Tab-separated table of C-alpha atoms in Angstrom:
chain	number	residue	atom	x	y	z
C	274	MET	CA	-44.262	11.755	14.766
C	275	THR	CA	-44.537	10.321	18.266
C	276	ALA	CA	-43.348	6.713	18.193
C	277	ARG	CA	-44.218	4.291	20.968
C	278	SER	CA	-41.487	1.774	20.320
C	279	LEU	CA	-38.197	1.267	18.550
C	280	LYS	CA	-39.967	-1.124	16.190
C	281	ASP	CA	-42.428	1.638	15.240
C	282	TRP	CA	-39.569	4.052	14.582
C	283	LEU	CA	-37.693	1.603	12.366
C	284	ILE	CA	-40.791	0.919	10.262
C	285	TYR	CA	-41.340	4.672	9.938
C	286	LEU	CA	-37.727	5.398	8.973
C	287	GLU	CA	-37.878	2.827	6.177
C	288	GLN	CA	-40.736	4.814	4.640
C	289	ILE	CA	-39.643	8.482	4.800
C	290	HIS	CA	-37.172	8.395	1.907
C	291	PRO	CA	-37.902	7.024	-1.576
C	292	ARG	CA	-34.597	5.153	-1.814
C	293	MET	CA	-32.764	2.915	0.665
C	294	ILE	CA	-29.405	4.277	-0.542
C	295	ASP	CA	-29.032	7.909	-1.609
C	296	MET	CA	-25.432	9.018	-1.798
C	297	GLY	CA	-24.617	12.618	-0.857
C	298	LEU	CA	-24.002	14.782	2.187
C	299	GLU	CA	-26.100	17.922	1.627
C	300	ARG	CA	-29.262	16.650	3.323
C	301	VAL	CA	-27.314	15.048	6.176
C	302	GLN	CA	-25.319	18.226	6.776
C	303	GLN	CA	-28.486	20.323	6.927
C	304	VAL	CA	-30.027	18.110	9.579
C	305	ARG	CA	-26.734	17.742	11.460
C	306	LEU	CA	-26.475	21.510	11.848
C	307	ALA	CA	-30.154	21.835	12.759
C	308	ALA	CA	-29.675	19.213	15.474
C	309	ASP	CA	-26.540	21.029	16.709
C	310	LEU	CA	-24.334	17.965	16.402
C	311	HIS	CA	-20.812	19.262	17.012
C	312	PRO	CA	-18.743	16.570	18.749
C	313	GLN	CA	-16.048	17.905	21.059
C	314	PHE	CA	-14.321	14.525	21.361
C	315	PRO	CA	-11.993	12.735	18.899
C	316	VAL	CA	-13.689	10.943	16.015
C	317	ILE	CA	-12.145	7.931	14.282
C	318	THR	CA	-13.800	7.004	10.979
C	319	VAL	CA	-13.257	3.512	9.562
C	320	GLY	CA	-13.879	2.686	5.903
C	321	GLY	CA	-12.807	-0.021	3.477
C	322	THR	CA	-14.301	-2.908	1.523
C	323	ASN	CA	-13.665	-5.600	4.132
C	324	GLY	CA	-12.387	-5.557	7.709
C	325	LYS	CA	-14.210	-2.441	8.920
C	326	GLY	CA	-16.159	-4.236	11.623
C	327	SER	CA	-13.066	-6.011	12.933
C	328	VAL	CA	-11.054	-2.778	13.110
C	329	CYS	CA	-13.913	-0.997	14.897
C	330	ALA	CA	-14.246	-3.861	17.376
C	331	MET	CA	-10.534	-3.934	18.173
C	332	LEU	CA	-10.342	-0.156	18.552
C	333	GLU	CA	-13.384	-0.233	20.818
C	334	ALA	CA	-11.940	-3.035	22.959
C	335	ILE	CA	-8.481	-1.478	23.350
C	336	LEU	CA	-9.679	2.060	24.032
C	337	SER	CA	-12.196	0.721	26.545
C	338	GLU	CA	-9.444	-1.238	28.301
C	339	ALA	CA	-7.509	2.034	28.467
C	340	GLY	CA	-10.353	3.563	30.457
C	341	TYR	CA	-11.961	5.715	27.773
C	342	ARG	CA	-15.723	6.011	27.466
C	343	VAL	CA	-16.111	4.847	23.869
C	344	GLY	CA	-18.994	5.369	21.478
C	345	CYS	CA	-19.037	2.918	18.569
C	346	TYR	CA	-21.376	3.078	15.570
C	347	THR	CA	-21.384	0.150	13.130
C	348	SER	CA	-23.693	-1.364	10.531
C	349	PRO	CA	-25.566	-3.394	9.548
C	350	HIS	CA	-26.870	-5.314	12.527
C	351	LEU	CA	-27.449	-9.051	12.781
C	352	LEU	CA	-30.325	-9.446	15.255
C	353	ARG	CA	-31.167	-6.054	16.811
C	354	PHE	CA	-30.813	-2.460	15.630
C	355	ASN	CA	-29.319	-1.703	19.071
C	356	GLU	CA	-26.142	-3.530	17.991
C	357	ARG	CA	-25.322	-0.531	15.792
C	358	ILE	CA	-24.914	1.952	18.646
C	359	ARG	CA	-22.741	1.028	21.609
C	360	ILE	CA	-21.613	3.189	24.488
C	361	HIS	CA	-19.051	1.896	26.959
C	362	ARG	CA	-19.316	-1.488	25.173
C	363	GLN	CA	-23.052	-1.720	25.882
C	364	GLU	CA	-25.802	-1.611	23.266
C	365	ALA	CA	-27.902	1.542	23.527
C	366	PRO	CA	-31.324	0.717	25.029
C	367	ASP	CA	-34.547	1.171	23.069
C	368	GLU	CA	-35.607	4.276	25.013
C	369	ALA	CA	-32.329	6.080	24.311
C	370	ILE	CA	-32.450	5.290	20.597
C	371	CYS	CA	-36.075	6.427	20.399
C	372	ALA	CA	-35.156	9.726	22.067
C	373	ALA	CA	-32.343	10.193	19.545
C	374	PHE	CA	-34.655	9.410	16.619
C	375	SER	CA	-37.159	11.944	17.938
C	376	ALA	CA	-34.496	14.655	18.127
C	377	ILE	CA	-33.254	13.956	14.599
C	378	GLU	CA	-36.825	13.824	13.291
C	379	SER	CA	-37.513	17.293	14.730
C	380	ALA	CA	-34.387	18.648	13.065
C	381	ARG	CA	-35.290	16.944	9.794
C	382	GLN	CA	-38.753	18.459	9.742
C	383	MET	CA	-37.275	21.932	10.290
C	384	HIS	CA	-35.701	21.633	6.834
C	385	GLN	CA	-38.563	19.614	5.341
C	386	THR	CA	-36.049	17.220	3.863
C	387	SER	CA	-35.903	13.462	3.872
C	388	LEU	CA	-33.180	11.146	5.105
C	389	THR	CA	-32.503	7.468	4.545
C	390	TYR	CA	-32.719	4.882	7.307
C	391	PHE	CA	-28.917	4.809	7.538
C	392	GLU	CA	-28.587	8.589	7.580
C	393	VAL	CA	-31.022	8.942	10.475
C	394	GLY	CA	-29.223	6.149	12.316
C	395	THR	CA	-25.859	7.872	11.862
C	396	LEU	CA	-27.096	11.219	13.176
C	397	ALA	CA	-28.952	9.510	16.026
C	398	ALA	CA	-25.787	7.708	17.073
C	399	MET	CA	-23.833	10.963	17.235
C	400	TRP	CA	-26.687	12.652	19.129
C	401	LEU	CA	-26.433	9.900	21.751
C	402	PHE	CA	-22.639	10.006	21.882
C	403	ILE	CA	-22.707	13.746	22.570
C	404	ARG	CA	-25.351	13.467	25.277
C	405	GLN	CA	-23.697	10.468	26.876
C	406	SER	CA	-20.375	12.357	27.032
C	407	VAL	CA	-18.248	9.776	25.284
C	408	GLU	CA	-14.527	10.497	25.139
C	409	VAL	CA	-13.985	9.084	21.651
C	410	ALA	CA	-16.327	7.992	18.860
C	411	ILE	CA	-15.636	5.250	16.318
C	412	LEU	CA	-17.775	5.526	13.179
C	413	GLU	CA	-17.969	2.766	10.574
C	414	VAL	CA	-18.640	3.857	6.990
C	415	GLY	CA	-21.760	2.277	5.561
C	416	LEU	CA	-21.009	2.451	1.837
C	417	GLY	CA	-18.021	3.988	0.084
C	418	GLY	CA	-16.755	6.905	2.123
C	419	ARG	CA	-16.727	10.253	0.337
C	420	LEU	CA	-20.515	10.543	0.168
C	421	ASP	CA	-21.401	8.334	3.142
C	422	ALA	CA	-23.368	9.885	6.012
C	423	VAL	CA	-20.576	9.362	8.558
C	424	ASN	CA	-18.388	11.665	6.445
C	425	ALA	CA	-20.562	14.560	7.605
C	426	PHE	CA	-18.363	14.473	10.720
C	427	ASP	CA	-14.721	15.435	10.285
C	428	PRO	CA	-12.533	12.634	11.639
C	429	ASP	CA	-9.464	13.220	13.753
C	430	CYS	CA	-8.140	10.026	12.182
C	431	ALA	CA	-9.490	8.069	9.203
C	432	VAL	CA	-8.796	4.418	8.416
C	433	VAL	CA	-9.203	2.505	5.139
C	434	THR	CA	-8.881	-1.213	5.813
C	435	SER	CA	-8.907	-2.618	2.275
C	436	ILE	CA	-9.853	-1.775	-1.306
C	437	ASP	CA	-11.686	-4.406	-3.323
C	438	LEU	CA	-14.706	-4.822	-5.590
C	439	ASP	CA	-18.126	-4.328	-3.993
C	440	HIS	CA	-21.085	-1.972	-4.463
C	441	GLN	CA	-19.957	-1.339	-8.052
C	442	ASP	CA	-23.327	0.210	-8.932
C	443	TYR	CA	-22.500	3.096	-6.598
C	444	LEU	CA	-18.702	3.210	-6.389
C	445	GLY	CA	-17.351	2.211	-9.801
C	446	ASN	CA	-16.133	-0.934	-11.514
C	447	THR	CA	-12.406	-0.784	-10.742
C	448	ARG	CA	-10.342	-0.883	-7.566
C	449	GLY	CA	-9.027	2.533	-8.495
C	450	ALA	CA	-12.467	4.126	-8.717
C	451	ILE	CA	-13.612	2.395	-5.540
C	452	GLY	CA	-10.439	3.405	-3.718
C	453	LEU	CA	-10.986	7.071	-4.577
C	454	GLU	CA	-14.393	6.875	-2.892
C	455	LYS	CA	-12.911	5.101	0.150
C	456	ILE	CA	-10.190	7.722	0.768
C	457	GLY	CA	-12.801	10.483	0.643
C	458	ILE	CA	-12.861	10.172	4.444
C	459	PHE	CA	-9.238	11.412	4.680
C	460	ARG	CA	-8.651	15.016	5.779
C	461	LYS	CA	-5.823	17.426	5.114
C	462	HIS	CA	-3.191	17.496	7.877
C	463	LYS	CA	-5.025	14.707	9.764
C	464	PRO	CA	-3.788	11.117	10.254
C	465	ALA	CA	-4.933	8.751	7.502
C	466	VAL	CA	-4.249	5.032	7.888
C	467	CYS	CA	-4.436	2.655	4.922
C	468	ALA	CA	-3.952	-1.096	5.455
C	469	GLU	CA	-4.475	-2.041	1.790
C	470	PRO	CA	-1.193	-3.655	0.681
C	471	GLU	CA	-1.786	-3.045	-3.051
C	472	ILE	CA	-2.963	0.557	-3.408
C	473	PRO	CA	-3.995	1.398	-6.997
C	474	PHE	CA	-1.711	4.031	-8.560
C	475	ILE	CA	-4.481	6.605	-9.028
C	476	VAL	CA	-5.493	6.214	-5.377
C	477	ARG	CA	-1.916	6.610	-4.158
C	478	GLN	CA	-1.496	9.699	-6.326
C	479	HIS	CA	-4.671	11.267	-4.960
C	480	MET	CA	-3.663	10.424	-1.387
C	481	GLN	CA	-0.495	12.456	-1.844
C	482	GLU	CA	-2.437	15.394	-3.284
C	483	MET	CA	-4.920	15.423	-0.371
C	484	GLY	CA	-2.231	16.409	2.118
C	485	ALA	CA	-3.273	13.969	4.837
C	486	ASN	CA	-0.663	12.592	7.245
C	487	LEU	CA	-0.356	9.159	5.699
C	488	PHE	CA	0.265	5.898	7.565
C	489	LEU	CA	0.543	3.227	4.852
C	490	LEU	CA	0.979	-0.507	5.385
C	491	ASN	CA	4.470	-1.753	4.553
C	492	GLU	CA	5.721	1.836	4.242
C	493	HIS	CA	4.991	3.567	7.535
C	494	PHE	CA	3.921	0.534	9.557
C	495	SER	CA	4.165	-3.226	9.220
C	496	TYR	CA	3.541	-6.462	11.083
C	497	GLN	CA	5.201	-9.835	11.383
C	498	SER	CA	3.473	-13.041	12.408
C	499	GLU	CA	4.802	-15.893	14.511
C	500	ASP	CA	3.073	-19.050	15.727
C	501	LEU	CA	1.596	-17.715	18.951
C	502	CYS	CA	2.232	-13.977	18.751
C	503	TRP	CA	2.935	-11.094	16.386
C	504	HIS	CA	4.996	-7.916	16.189
C	505	TYR	CA	4.075	-4.385	15.120
C	506	GLN	CA	6.580	-1.880	13.729
C	507	GLY	CA	5.328	1.675	13.375
C	508	HIS	CA	6.532	5.220	12.820
C	509	HIS	CA	7.895	5.729	16.310
C	510	ARG	CA	6.953	2.627	18.249
C	511	GLN	CA	7.521	-1.086	18.182
C	512	ASP	CA	5.320	-3.627	19.946
C	513	CYS	CA	6.702	-7.149	20.201
C	514	ASN	CA	5.192	-10.461	21.266
C	515	LEU	CA	1.623	-9.218	21.068
C	516	PRO	CA	-1.179	-11.745	21.604
C	517	LEU	CA	-3.060	-12.843	18.497
C	518	PRO	CA	-6.448	-11.089	18.225
C	519	ALA	CA	-9.357	-13.077	19.619
C	520	LEU	CA	-11.037	-12.824	16.203
C	521	ASN	CA	-10.700	-15.777	13.836
C	522	GLY	CA	-9.039	-15.530	10.453
C	523	ALA	CA	-5.583	-14.837	9.059
C	524	CYS	CA	-6.698	-11.384	7.860
C	525	GLN	CA	-7.054	-10.186	11.456
C	526	LEU	CA	-3.345	-9.365	11.794
C	527	GLN	CA	-3.597	-6.937	8.896
C	528	ASN	CA	-6.631	-5.404	10.593
C	529	ALA	CA	-4.869	-5.337	13.959
C	530	SER	CA	-1.858	-3.588	12.452
C	531	ALA	CA	-4.195	-0.875	11.143
C	532	VAL	CA	-5.587	-0.547	14.664
C	533	LEU	CA	-2.132	-0.078	16.177
C	534	ALA	CA	-1.206	2.424	13.453
C	535	THR	CA	-4.362	4.356	14.347
C	536	LEU	CA	-3.508	4.334	18.042
C	537	GLU	CA	0.011	5.482	17.222
C	538	ALA	CA	-1.362	8.308	15.079
C	539	MET	CA	-3.744	9.358	17.880
C	540	GLU	CA	-1.242	8.936	20.714
C	541	ALA	CA	-1.197	12.621	21.635
C	542	LYS	CA	-4.975	12.740	22.078
C	543	LEU	CA	-5.653	9.172	23.199
C	544	PRO	CA	-2.594	7.669	24.889
C	545	VAL	CA	-2.871	3.910	25.410
C	546	ALA	CA	-0.501	1.714	27.420
C	547	GLN	CA	0.748	-1.544	25.885
C	548	ASP	CA	-0.952	-3.689	28.521
C	549	CYS	CA	-4.289	-2.179	27.419
C	550	ILE	CA	-3.491	-3.092	23.812
C	551	ARG	CA	-2.753	-6.638	24.887
C	552	ARG	CA	-5.949	-6.991	26.929
C	553	GLY	CA	-8.046	-5.458	24.166
C	554	LEU	CA	-6.696	-7.869	21.561
C	555	GLU	CA	-7.319	-10.813	23.884
C	556	ARG	CA	-10.863	-9.765	24.832
C	557	VAL	CA	-12.257	-8.404	21.559
C	558	SER	CA	-15.334	-10.132	20.168
C	559	LEU	CA	-17.329	-9.711	16.980
C	560	THR	CA	-20.273	-11.821	15.927
C	561	GLY	CA	-20.404	-13.369	12.474
C	562	ARG	CA	-16.770	-13.191	11.384
C	563	PHE	CA	-15.611	-16.770	10.772
C	564	GLN	CA	-17.352	-17.610	14.034
C	565	GLN	CA	-17.863	-21.221	15.073
C	566	ILE	CA	-21.207	-21.589	16.816
C	567	ALA	CA	-21.503	-25.384	17.096
C	568	ILE	CA	-19.574	-28.639	16.960
C	569	ASN	CA	-20.373	-32.182	15.766
C	570	PRO	CA	-20.996	-31.060	13.097
C	571	ALA	CA	-19.026	-27.836	13.218
C	572	VAL	CA	-21.023	-24.782	12.159
C	573	VAL	CA	-19.155	-21.674	11.025
C	574	VAL	CA	-20.923	-18.416	10.159
C	575	ASP	CA	-19.350	-15.567	8.193
C	576	VAL	CA	-20.956	-12.393	6.846
C	577	ALA	CA	-18.592	-12.426	3.819
C	578	HIS	CA	-20.562	-11.133	0.824
C	579	ASN	CA	-18.084	-10.073	-1.870
C	580	PRO	CA	-15.220	-11.809	-3.723
C	581	GLY	CA	-12.469	-10.382	-1.515
C	582	ALA	CA	-14.134	-11.411	1.734
C	583	VAL	CA	-15.027	-14.886	0.453
C	584	ARG	CA	-11.461	-15.344	-0.810
C	585	GLN	CA	-10.373	-14.890	2.785
C	586	LEU	CA	-13.154	-17.208	3.967
C	587	ALA	CA	-11.812	-19.876	1.599
C	588	ALA	CA	-8.322	-19.462	3.039
C	589	ASN	CA	-9.691	-19.861	6.564
C	590	LEU	CA	-11.649	-22.986	5.598
C	591	ASN	CA	-8.631	-24.500	3.842
C	592	ALA	CA	-6.428	-23.886	6.881
C	593	ALA	CA	-8.396	-26.463	8.897
C	594	VAL	CA	-10.039	-29.099	6.714
C	595	PRO	CA	-12.521	-31.358	8.566
C	596	ASP	CA	-12.486	-35.140	8.450
C	597	GLY	CA	-15.808	-35.044	6.633
C	598	GLN	CA	-17.363	-32.752	4.042
C	599	THR	CA	-17.774	-28.990	4.001
C	600	ILE	CA	-21.372	-28.014	3.303
C	601	ALA	CA	-22.077	-24.412	2.309
C	602	VAL	CA	-25.365	-22.661	3.080
C	603	VAL	CA	-25.523	-19.475	1.041
C	604	ALA	CA	-28.017	-16.681	0.396
C	605	MET	CA	-27.115	-13.241	-0.939
C	606	LEU	CA	-28.451	-9.858	-1.984
C	607	LYS	CA	-29.176	-9.652	-5.702
C	608	ASP	CA	-27.153	-6.450	-6.173
C	609	LYS	CA	-23.956	-8.316	-5.222
C	610	ASP	CA	-21.616	-10.058	-7.680
C	611	ILE	CA	-23.003	-13.437	-6.704
C	612	VAL	CA	-21.240	-15.499	-9.360
C	613	SER	CA	-17.742	-14.119	-8.671
C	614	THR	CA	-18.301	-14.408	-4.932
C	615	ILE	CA	-19.388	-18.048	-5.070
C	616	ARG	CA	-16.569	-18.894	-7.487
C	617	GLU	CA	-14.039	-18.038	-4.746
C	618	LEU	CA	-15.216	-21.097	-2.765
C	619	VAL	CA	-14.994	-23.636	-5.588
C	620	GLY	CA	-12.575	-26.262	-4.315
C	621	SER	CA	-13.184	-25.390	-0.661
C	622	VAL	CA	-16.770	-26.682	-0.476
C	623	ASP	CA	-18.017	-30.201	-1.206
C	624	CYS	CA	-21.747	-29.563	-1.456
C	625	TRP	CA	-24.071	-26.591	-1.509
C	626	VAL	CA	-27.458	-25.586	-0.097
C	627	VAL	CA	-28.904	-22.341	-1.484
C	628	ALA	CA	-31.695	-20.171	-0.161
C	629	GLY	CA	-33.594	-17.050	-1.048
C	630	LEU	CA	-33.432	-13.937	1.113
C	631	GLU	CA	-36.818	-12.607	2.140
C	632	VAL	CA	-35.841	-8.920	1.995
C	633	SER	CA	-36.427	-6.359	-0.747
C	634	ARG	CA	-32.898	-6.660	-2.156
C	635	GLY	CA	-32.652	-10.406	-1.660
C	636	ALA	CA	-31.865	-12.838	-4.460
C	637	SER	CA	-34.398	-15.630	-4.864
C	638	ALA	CA	-33.542	-19.299	-4.438
C	639	LYS	CA	-33.849	-19.705	-8.222
C	640	GLU	CA	-31.413	-16.840	-8.827
C	641	MET	CA	-28.951	-18.407	-6.401
C	642	GLN	CA	-29.307	-21.755	-8.172
C	643	VAL	CA	-28.553	-20.124	-11.540
C	644	ALA	CA	-25.545	-18.310	-10.057
C	645	LEU	CA	-24.100	-21.596	-8.788
C	646	ARG	CA	-24.323	-23.056	-12.259
C	647	GLN	CA	-22.687	-19.952	-13.771
C	648	ALA	CA	-19.902	-20.213	-11.179
C	649	GLY	CA	-19.041	-23.641	-12.573
C	650	ILE	CA	-20.387	-25.780	-9.738
C	651	ASP	CA	-21.573	-29.206	-10.823
C	652	HIS	CA	-25.320	-29.675	-10.349
C	653	LYS	CA	-24.593	-32.868	-8.399
C	654	CYS	CA	-22.982	-30.752	-5.675
C	655	LEU	CA	-26.205	-28.767	-5.160
C	656	ILE	CA	-28.047	-30.780	-2.534
C	657	GLY	CA	-30.840	-28.381	-1.598
C	658	VAL	CA	-32.754	-25.296	-2.774
C	659	PHE	CA	-34.990	-23.500	-0.272
C	660	SER	CA	-37.101	-20.378	-0.138
C	661	ASN	CA	-35.472	-19.083	3.048
C	662	VAL	CA	-32.328	-19.460	5.116
C	663	SER	CA	-33.948	-21.182	8.091
C	664	LEU	CA	-35.170	-24.062	5.950
C	665	ALA	CA	-31.815	-24.321	4.193
C	666	TYR	CA	-29.917	-24.410	7.464
C	667	ALA	CA	-32.251	-27.029	8.959
C	668	TYR	CA	-31.721	-29.231	5.911
C	669	ALA	CA	-27.925	-28.836	6.109
C	670	CYS	CA	-27.997	-29.850	9.781
C	671	ASP	CA	-30.051	-32.951	8.981
C	672	TYR	CA	-27.809	-33.846	6.047
C	673	ALA	CA	-24.479	-33.400	7.843
C	674	ASN	CA	-22.606	-36.083	9.720
C	675	GLU	CA	-20.830	-35.226	12.964
C	676	ASN	CA	-17.442	-35.019	11.189
C	677	ASP	CA	-18.757	-32.575	8.583
C	678	ARG	CA	-18.586	-28.781	8.641
C	679	ILE	CA	-21.409	-26.405	7.740
C	680	CYS	CA	-20.365	-22.965	6.511
C	681	VAL	CA	-23.072	-20.281	6.422
C	682	PHE	CA	-22.186	-17.141	4.446
C	683	GLY	CA	-23.310	-14.547	1.913
C	684	SER	CA	-24.920	-11.706	3.848
C	685	PHE	CA	-25.602	-10.232	7.278
C	686	HIS	CA	-29.204	-11.327	6.642
C	687	THR	CA	-28.068	-14.912	6.055
C	688	VAL	CA	-25.974	-15.119	9.203
C	689	GLY	CA	-28.607	-13.276	11.232
C	690	ALA	CA	-31.275	-15.806	10.252
C	691	VAL	CA	-29.085	-18.724	11.375
C	692	LEU	CA	-28.148	-17.003	14.635
C	693	GLU	CA	-31.856	-16.508	15.352
C	694	VAL	CA	-32.480	-20.232	14.795
C	695	PHE	CA	-29.484	-21.141	16.914
C	696	ALA	CA	-30.603	-18.855	19.741
C	697	ALA	CA	-34.131	-20.292	19.690
C	698	ILE	CA	-32.792	-23.859	19.925
C	699	ASN	CA	-30.546	-22.989	22.855
C	700	ARG	CA	-33.005	-20.953	24.926
């Protein structure tokens, strides 16, 4: 196929495979080899239930400050597909992504196989990284780890940020089962960082059997927080009086400690001076993670979409209670544990506005309303039900007083819709 635009390509890629998610590496490996994708630079793969995006962003910022040409592949995007593929901290332009898609499409047709949207995106990102001569690539796992498309590339270091319940339909119904999928990105004799403080026994046992060089939180590395700084203690290095990461949320120190453990593990291949670590932590940015986008009333957006992430969102909200009410605007995908996720915010939110998501996997406004009731939220606290996020957000803004706080959460789609509205208002 000859595509004229990135939009055309994305529509096409959504149609070439019968399922949006199709776990397994055989098809990806076939096309990877056909496209001759053999990176000669270090690869850092980042998996985990929550915190992946933050760890990728901090690694990207610090390694860039150290002078490396960094390729970073993350997902999903909020506003533009280009957000997923960054080179030297710049989003890849449409023309470059289209060229990459064309190359992967040619390789795919050689084997007459089909790939999912995410699988093509992963291979296209690596195709660009190789041709743009990056010096290190950071790859974020899309779902799970063991059977995720990014695992087609052997990492020089693998990171698991956390292990919690999400994507149970694909990964299993226990933290142990999910953790086994997450650590599938570890490799024998290669550094493997795990920042999960409560590793299930079966996962720990399997980690030992894999023969990776383990860096485990509170065993091989740790961190200590103070009011305006923090300290990292690793295998062979200690970093004191580090600046707090420029990402909001108490969980960011756990993520940052995983980043420093990764840099310590990769020191021989990617040496980084402490001043570069400091600048990277101070300058890192990541859209949609407990991000305040407005004041009077305050508007906070967070892509949290599972119980573990929303538990952390609740802690962040409770750490700074506004003078007025907290109004939640929520819309989620129907394959998420909506009830358990919403339940984590009971007691942190005064009133709720629910919306439907206008995507194939989106829960309807009615389904969200039922989930609120099942989560134990009094019907009097539900102040609005809308067919889409834009309408829900507009209502919340009209309803709120200047001392109130609006919290938008539940999905990348939810936050993306509000960011689009916000951008249109401020053009």
